[in-house]
Tab-separated table of C-alpha atoms in Angstrom:
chain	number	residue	atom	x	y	z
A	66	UNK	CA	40.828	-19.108	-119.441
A	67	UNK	CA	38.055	-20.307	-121.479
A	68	UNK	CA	37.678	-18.916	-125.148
A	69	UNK	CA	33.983	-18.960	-126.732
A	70	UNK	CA	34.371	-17.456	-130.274
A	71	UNK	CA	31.162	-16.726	-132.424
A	72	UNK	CA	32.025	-17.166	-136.067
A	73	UNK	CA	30.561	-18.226	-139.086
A	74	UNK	CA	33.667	-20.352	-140.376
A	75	UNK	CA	34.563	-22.352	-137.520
A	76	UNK	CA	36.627	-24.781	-139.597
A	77	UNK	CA	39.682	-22.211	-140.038
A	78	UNK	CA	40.874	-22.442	-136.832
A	79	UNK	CA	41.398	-26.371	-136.204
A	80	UNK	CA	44.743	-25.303	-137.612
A	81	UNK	CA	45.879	-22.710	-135.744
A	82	UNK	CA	44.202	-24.171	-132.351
A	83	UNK	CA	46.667	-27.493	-132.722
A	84	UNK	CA	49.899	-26.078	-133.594
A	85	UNK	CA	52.650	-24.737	-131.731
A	86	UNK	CA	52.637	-23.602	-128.274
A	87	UNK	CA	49.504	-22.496	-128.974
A	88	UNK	CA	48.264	-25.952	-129.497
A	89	UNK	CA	50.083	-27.194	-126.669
A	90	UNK	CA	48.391	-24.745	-124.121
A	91	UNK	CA	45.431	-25.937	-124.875
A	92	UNK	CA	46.158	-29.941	-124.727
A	93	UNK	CA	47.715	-28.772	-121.164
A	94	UNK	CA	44.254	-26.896	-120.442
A	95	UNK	CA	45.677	-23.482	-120.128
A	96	UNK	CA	42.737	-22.525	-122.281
A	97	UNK	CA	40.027	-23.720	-123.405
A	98	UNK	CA	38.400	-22.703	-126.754
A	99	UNK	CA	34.949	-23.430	-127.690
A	100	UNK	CA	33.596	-22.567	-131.375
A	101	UNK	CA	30.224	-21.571	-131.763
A	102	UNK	CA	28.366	-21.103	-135.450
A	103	UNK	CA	25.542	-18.563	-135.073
A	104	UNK	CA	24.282	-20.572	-137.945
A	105	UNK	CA	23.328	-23.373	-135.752
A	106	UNK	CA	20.877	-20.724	-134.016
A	107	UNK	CA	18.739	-19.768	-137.030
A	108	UNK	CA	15.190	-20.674	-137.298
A	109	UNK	CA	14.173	-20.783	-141.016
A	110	UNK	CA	14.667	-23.153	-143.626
A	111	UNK	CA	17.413	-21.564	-145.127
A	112	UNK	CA	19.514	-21.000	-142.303
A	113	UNK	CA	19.850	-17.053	-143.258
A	114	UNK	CA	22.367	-15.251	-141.036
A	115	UNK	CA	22.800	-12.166	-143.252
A	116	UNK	CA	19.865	-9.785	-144.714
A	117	UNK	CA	20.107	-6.506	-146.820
A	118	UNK	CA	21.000	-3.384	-144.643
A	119	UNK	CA	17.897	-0.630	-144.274
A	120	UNK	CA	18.544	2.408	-145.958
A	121	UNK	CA	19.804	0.791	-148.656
A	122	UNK	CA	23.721	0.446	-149.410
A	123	UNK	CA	26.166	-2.335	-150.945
A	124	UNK	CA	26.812	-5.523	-149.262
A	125	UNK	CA	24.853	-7.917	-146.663
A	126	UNK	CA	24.913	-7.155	-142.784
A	127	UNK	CA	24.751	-9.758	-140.259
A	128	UNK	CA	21.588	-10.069	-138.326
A	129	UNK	CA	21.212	-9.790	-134.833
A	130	UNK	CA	19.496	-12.778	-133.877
A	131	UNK	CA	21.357	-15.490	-134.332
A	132	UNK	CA	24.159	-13.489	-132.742
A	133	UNK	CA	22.646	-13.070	-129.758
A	134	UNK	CA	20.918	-16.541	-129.207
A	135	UNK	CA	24.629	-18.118	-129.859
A	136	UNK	CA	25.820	-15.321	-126.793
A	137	UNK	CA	22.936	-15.841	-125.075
A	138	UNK	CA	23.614	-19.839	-125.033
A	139	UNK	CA	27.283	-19.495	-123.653
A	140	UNK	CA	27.898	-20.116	-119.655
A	141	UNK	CA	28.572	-16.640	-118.262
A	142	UNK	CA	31.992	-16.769	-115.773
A	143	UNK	CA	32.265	-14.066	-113.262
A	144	UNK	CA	35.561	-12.054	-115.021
A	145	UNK	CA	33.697	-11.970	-118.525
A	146	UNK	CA	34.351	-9.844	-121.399
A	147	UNK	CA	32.538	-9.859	-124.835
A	148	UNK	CA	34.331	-8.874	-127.524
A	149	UNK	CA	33.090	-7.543	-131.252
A	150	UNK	CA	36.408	-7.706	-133.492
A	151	UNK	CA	35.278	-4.722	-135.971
A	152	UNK	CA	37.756	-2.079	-137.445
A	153	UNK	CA	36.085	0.517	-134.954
A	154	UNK	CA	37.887	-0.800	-132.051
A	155	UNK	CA	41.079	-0.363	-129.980
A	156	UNK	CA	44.125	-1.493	-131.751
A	157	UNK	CA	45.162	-4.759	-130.406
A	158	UNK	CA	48.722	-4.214	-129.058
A	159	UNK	CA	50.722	-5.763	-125.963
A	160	UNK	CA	49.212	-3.908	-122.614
A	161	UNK	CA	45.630	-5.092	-124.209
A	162	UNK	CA	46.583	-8.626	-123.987
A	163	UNK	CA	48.126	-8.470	-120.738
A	164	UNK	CA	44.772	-6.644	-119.529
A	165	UNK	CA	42.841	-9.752	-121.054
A	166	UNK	CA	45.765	-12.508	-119.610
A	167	UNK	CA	45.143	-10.818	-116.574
A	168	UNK	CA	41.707	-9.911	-115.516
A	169	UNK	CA	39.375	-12.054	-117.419
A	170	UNK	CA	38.513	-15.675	-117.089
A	171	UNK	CA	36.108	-15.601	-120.122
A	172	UNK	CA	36.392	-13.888	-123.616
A	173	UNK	CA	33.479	-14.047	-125.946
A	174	UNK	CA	34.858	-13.060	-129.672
A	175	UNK	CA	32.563	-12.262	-131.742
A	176	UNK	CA	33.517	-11.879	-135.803
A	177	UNK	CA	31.729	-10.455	-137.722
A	178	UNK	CA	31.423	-11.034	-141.740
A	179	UNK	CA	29.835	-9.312	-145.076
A	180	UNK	CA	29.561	-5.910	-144.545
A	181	UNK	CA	29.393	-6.077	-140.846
A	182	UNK	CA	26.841	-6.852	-138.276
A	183	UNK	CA	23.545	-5.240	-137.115
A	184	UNK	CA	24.620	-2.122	-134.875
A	185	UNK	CA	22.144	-3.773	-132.176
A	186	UNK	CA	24.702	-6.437	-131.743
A	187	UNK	CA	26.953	-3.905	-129.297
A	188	UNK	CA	24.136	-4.272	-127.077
A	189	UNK	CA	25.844	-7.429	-126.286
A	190	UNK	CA	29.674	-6.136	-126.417
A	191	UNK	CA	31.538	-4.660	-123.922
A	192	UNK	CA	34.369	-4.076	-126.153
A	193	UNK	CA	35.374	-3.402	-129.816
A	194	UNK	CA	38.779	-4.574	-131.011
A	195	UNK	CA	40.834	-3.791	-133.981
A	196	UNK	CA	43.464	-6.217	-135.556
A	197	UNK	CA	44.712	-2.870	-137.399
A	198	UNK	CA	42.919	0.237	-139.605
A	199	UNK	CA	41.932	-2.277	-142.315
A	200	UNK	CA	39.426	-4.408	-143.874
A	201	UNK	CA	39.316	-7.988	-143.698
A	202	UNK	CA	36.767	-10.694	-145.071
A	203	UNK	CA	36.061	-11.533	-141.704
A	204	UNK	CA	36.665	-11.435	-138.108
A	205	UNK	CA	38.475	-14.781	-137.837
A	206	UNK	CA	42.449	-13.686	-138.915
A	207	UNK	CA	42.329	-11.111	-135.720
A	208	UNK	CA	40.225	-13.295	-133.795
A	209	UNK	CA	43.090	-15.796	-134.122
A	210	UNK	CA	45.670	-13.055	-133.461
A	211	UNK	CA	43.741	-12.215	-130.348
A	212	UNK	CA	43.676	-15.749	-129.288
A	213	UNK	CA	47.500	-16.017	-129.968
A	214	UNK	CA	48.658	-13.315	-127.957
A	215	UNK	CA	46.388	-13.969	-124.773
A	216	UNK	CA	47.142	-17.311	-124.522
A	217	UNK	CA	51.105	-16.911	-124.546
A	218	UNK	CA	50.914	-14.842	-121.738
A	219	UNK	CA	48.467	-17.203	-119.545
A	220	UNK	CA	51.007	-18.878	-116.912
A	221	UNK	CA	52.813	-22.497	-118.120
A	222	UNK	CA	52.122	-21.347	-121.830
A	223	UNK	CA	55.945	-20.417	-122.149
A	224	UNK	CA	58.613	-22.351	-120.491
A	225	UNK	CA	60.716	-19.455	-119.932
A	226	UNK	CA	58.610	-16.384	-118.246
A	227	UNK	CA	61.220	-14.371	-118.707
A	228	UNK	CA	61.418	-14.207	-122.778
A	229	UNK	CA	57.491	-12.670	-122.308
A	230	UNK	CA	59.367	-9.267	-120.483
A	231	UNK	CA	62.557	-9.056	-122.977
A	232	UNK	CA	60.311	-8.693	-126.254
A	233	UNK	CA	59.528	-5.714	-128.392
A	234	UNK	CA	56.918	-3.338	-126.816
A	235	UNK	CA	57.255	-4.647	-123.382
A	236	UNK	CA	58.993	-1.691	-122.453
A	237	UNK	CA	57.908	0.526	-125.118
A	238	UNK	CA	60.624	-0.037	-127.390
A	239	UNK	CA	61.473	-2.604	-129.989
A	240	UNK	CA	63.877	-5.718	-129.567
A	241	UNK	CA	67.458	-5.645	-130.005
A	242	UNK	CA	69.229	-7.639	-133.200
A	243	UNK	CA	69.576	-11.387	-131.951
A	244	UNK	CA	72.239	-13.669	-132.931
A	245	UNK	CA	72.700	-17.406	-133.078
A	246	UNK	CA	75.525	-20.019	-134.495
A	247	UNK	CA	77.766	-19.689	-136.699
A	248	UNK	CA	79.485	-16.582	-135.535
A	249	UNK	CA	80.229	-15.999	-139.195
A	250	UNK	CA	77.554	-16.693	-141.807
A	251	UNK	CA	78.483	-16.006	-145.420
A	252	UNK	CA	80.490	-12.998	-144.237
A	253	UNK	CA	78.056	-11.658	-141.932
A	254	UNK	CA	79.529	-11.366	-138.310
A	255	UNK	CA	78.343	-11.674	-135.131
A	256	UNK	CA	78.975	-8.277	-132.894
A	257	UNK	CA	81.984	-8.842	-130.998
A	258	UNK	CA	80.406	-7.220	-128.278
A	259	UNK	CA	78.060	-10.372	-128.001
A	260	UNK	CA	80.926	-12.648	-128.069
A	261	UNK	CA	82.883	-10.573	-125.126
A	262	UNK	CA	81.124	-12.286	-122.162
A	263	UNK	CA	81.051	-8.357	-120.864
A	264	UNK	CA	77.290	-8.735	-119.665
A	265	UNK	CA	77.443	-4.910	-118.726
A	266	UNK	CA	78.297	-4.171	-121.854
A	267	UNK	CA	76.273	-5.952	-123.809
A	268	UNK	CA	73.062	-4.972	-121.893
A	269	UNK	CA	74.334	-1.224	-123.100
A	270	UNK	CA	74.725	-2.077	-126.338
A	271	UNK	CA	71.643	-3.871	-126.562
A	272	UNK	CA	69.616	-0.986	-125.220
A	273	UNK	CA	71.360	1.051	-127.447
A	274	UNK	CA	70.052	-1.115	-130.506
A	275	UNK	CA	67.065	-1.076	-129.145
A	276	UNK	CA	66.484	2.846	-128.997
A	277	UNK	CA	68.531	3.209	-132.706
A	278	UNK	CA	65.946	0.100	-134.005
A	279	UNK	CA	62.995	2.089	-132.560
A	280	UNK	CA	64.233	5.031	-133.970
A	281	UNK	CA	64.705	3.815	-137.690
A	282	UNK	CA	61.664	1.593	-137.542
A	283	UNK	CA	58.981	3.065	-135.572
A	284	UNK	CA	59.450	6.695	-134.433
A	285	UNK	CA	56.048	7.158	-133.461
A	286	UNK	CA	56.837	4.557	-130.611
A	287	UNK	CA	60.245	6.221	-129.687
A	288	UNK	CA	58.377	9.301	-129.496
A	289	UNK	CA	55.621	8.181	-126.834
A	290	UNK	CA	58.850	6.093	-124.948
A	291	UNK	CA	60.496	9.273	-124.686
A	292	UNK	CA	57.488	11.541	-123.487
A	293	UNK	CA	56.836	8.484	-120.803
A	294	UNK	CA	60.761	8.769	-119.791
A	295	UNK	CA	60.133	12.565	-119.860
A	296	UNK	CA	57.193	12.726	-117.634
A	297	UNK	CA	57.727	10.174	-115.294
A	298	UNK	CA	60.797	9.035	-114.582
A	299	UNK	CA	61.987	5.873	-113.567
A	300	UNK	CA	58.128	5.282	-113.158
A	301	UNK	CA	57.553	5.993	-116.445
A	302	UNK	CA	55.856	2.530	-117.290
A	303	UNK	CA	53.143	3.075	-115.165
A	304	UNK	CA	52.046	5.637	-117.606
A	305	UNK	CA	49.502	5.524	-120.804
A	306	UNK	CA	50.165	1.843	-121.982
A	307	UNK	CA	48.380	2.099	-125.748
A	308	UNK	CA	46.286	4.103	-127.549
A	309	UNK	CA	43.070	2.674	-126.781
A	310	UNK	CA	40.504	5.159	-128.407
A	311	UNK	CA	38.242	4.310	-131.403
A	312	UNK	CA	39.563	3.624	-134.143
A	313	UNK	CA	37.511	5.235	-137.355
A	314	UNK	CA	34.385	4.536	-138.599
A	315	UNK	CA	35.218	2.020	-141.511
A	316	UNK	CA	32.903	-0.699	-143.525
A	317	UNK	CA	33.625	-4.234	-143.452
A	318	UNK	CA	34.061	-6.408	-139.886
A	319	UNK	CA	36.920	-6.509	-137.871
């Protein structure tokens, strides 16, 4: 999958790109990521990506030009999607990443800065995305996130596939409590039910933790698992994934 993110601030993310599995994907050419400064697209002396918004109001917008020549200069794949990360978008959350892992070949990310960009931009976006409903500096922090979570699920990213189907929201519910060596840390035990070798019953009781963890944590998720179970069964996966409506109108970018 090949990465082309528009941003201002290209220099935060040599970090992120070369650590962890993250940074291994793309030495193994899972992904590719290509940075590209809208900056390098302006055509006055000054370089000027932002100007004062019409109307009047507080803060700079970005301008649509050098956002669309920096697009416009990007290969176009076949499976594309271009991608504004703004606070008015869909809430990034697992099905959204395994729609991206799985039917695109090309994700433009666009982040935004200042106050935002000019509304024209979405002329060029086929889809707004939200790292959550609030206000960052920039686009770049959920641009990284978005990055992150795509490329784990591209195939030879993680060793073991399996891990990427027992994880919280996979199946609408949270993980279970995990447990490693020693068996007793500073008084702290290990469930004996996870040292039983009962496989049966620790699947229950893991389930169990999972729907109590859910429960205590995030009952709005519980809720929609339980409508899902309600409505449909056995088949009850195949139902509403995410809530994937706009988020509300909000200054700022991303």
């Amino acid at each position: 999958m090949r990465f082309d993110i528009v941003t201002l601030f290209p220099d935060c993310f040599t970090s992120v790109l070369s650590s962890g599995l993250l940074g291994k994907a793309l030495a193994k050419q899972i992904a590719q990521v290509n940075l590209v400064n809208p900056r390098d697209f302006t055509t006055d002396k000054h370089r000027k990506v932002d100007d004062e918004p019409y109307g009047g109001g507080v803060g700079m917008l970005m301008k649509p030009e050098p956002i669309f020549s920096a697009v416009e200069s990007l290969p176009i794949l076949q499976r594309r999607e271009v991608i504004l990360m703004s606070p008015q978008g869909q809430t990034i959350n697992q099905p959204l990443l395994r729609e991206l892992a799985s039917n695109y070949d090309q994700l433009v990310v666009i982040c935004g800065h200042y106050e935002g960009v000019d509304e024209r931009v979405l002329h060029l976006v086929t889809r707004e995305v939200s790292l959550g409903d609030f206000i960052l500096t920039g686009g770049e922090i959920p641009a990284m996130a978005l990055i992150n979570g795509v490329v784990r699920l591209l195939p030879g990213t993680v060793a073991k596939t399996e891990s990427l189907t027992a994880e919280s929201f996979e199946e609408g519910l949270l993980d279970y409590p995990q447990y490693t060596r020693p068996a007793d840390f500073r008084g702290w035990k290990v469930p004996d039910v996870l040292l039983s070798g009962n496989h049966a019953a620790i699947a229950k009781w893991r389930y169990e933790q999972q729907i109590q963890r859910t429960s205590d944590r995030r009952p709005d998720l519980l809720a929609k698992w339980q409508q899902q179970k309600k409505g449909g069964g056995d088949e009850g996966d195949e139902g509403d994934e995410g809530d994937e409506g706009e988020r509300g109108r909000g200054k700022g970018e991303r």
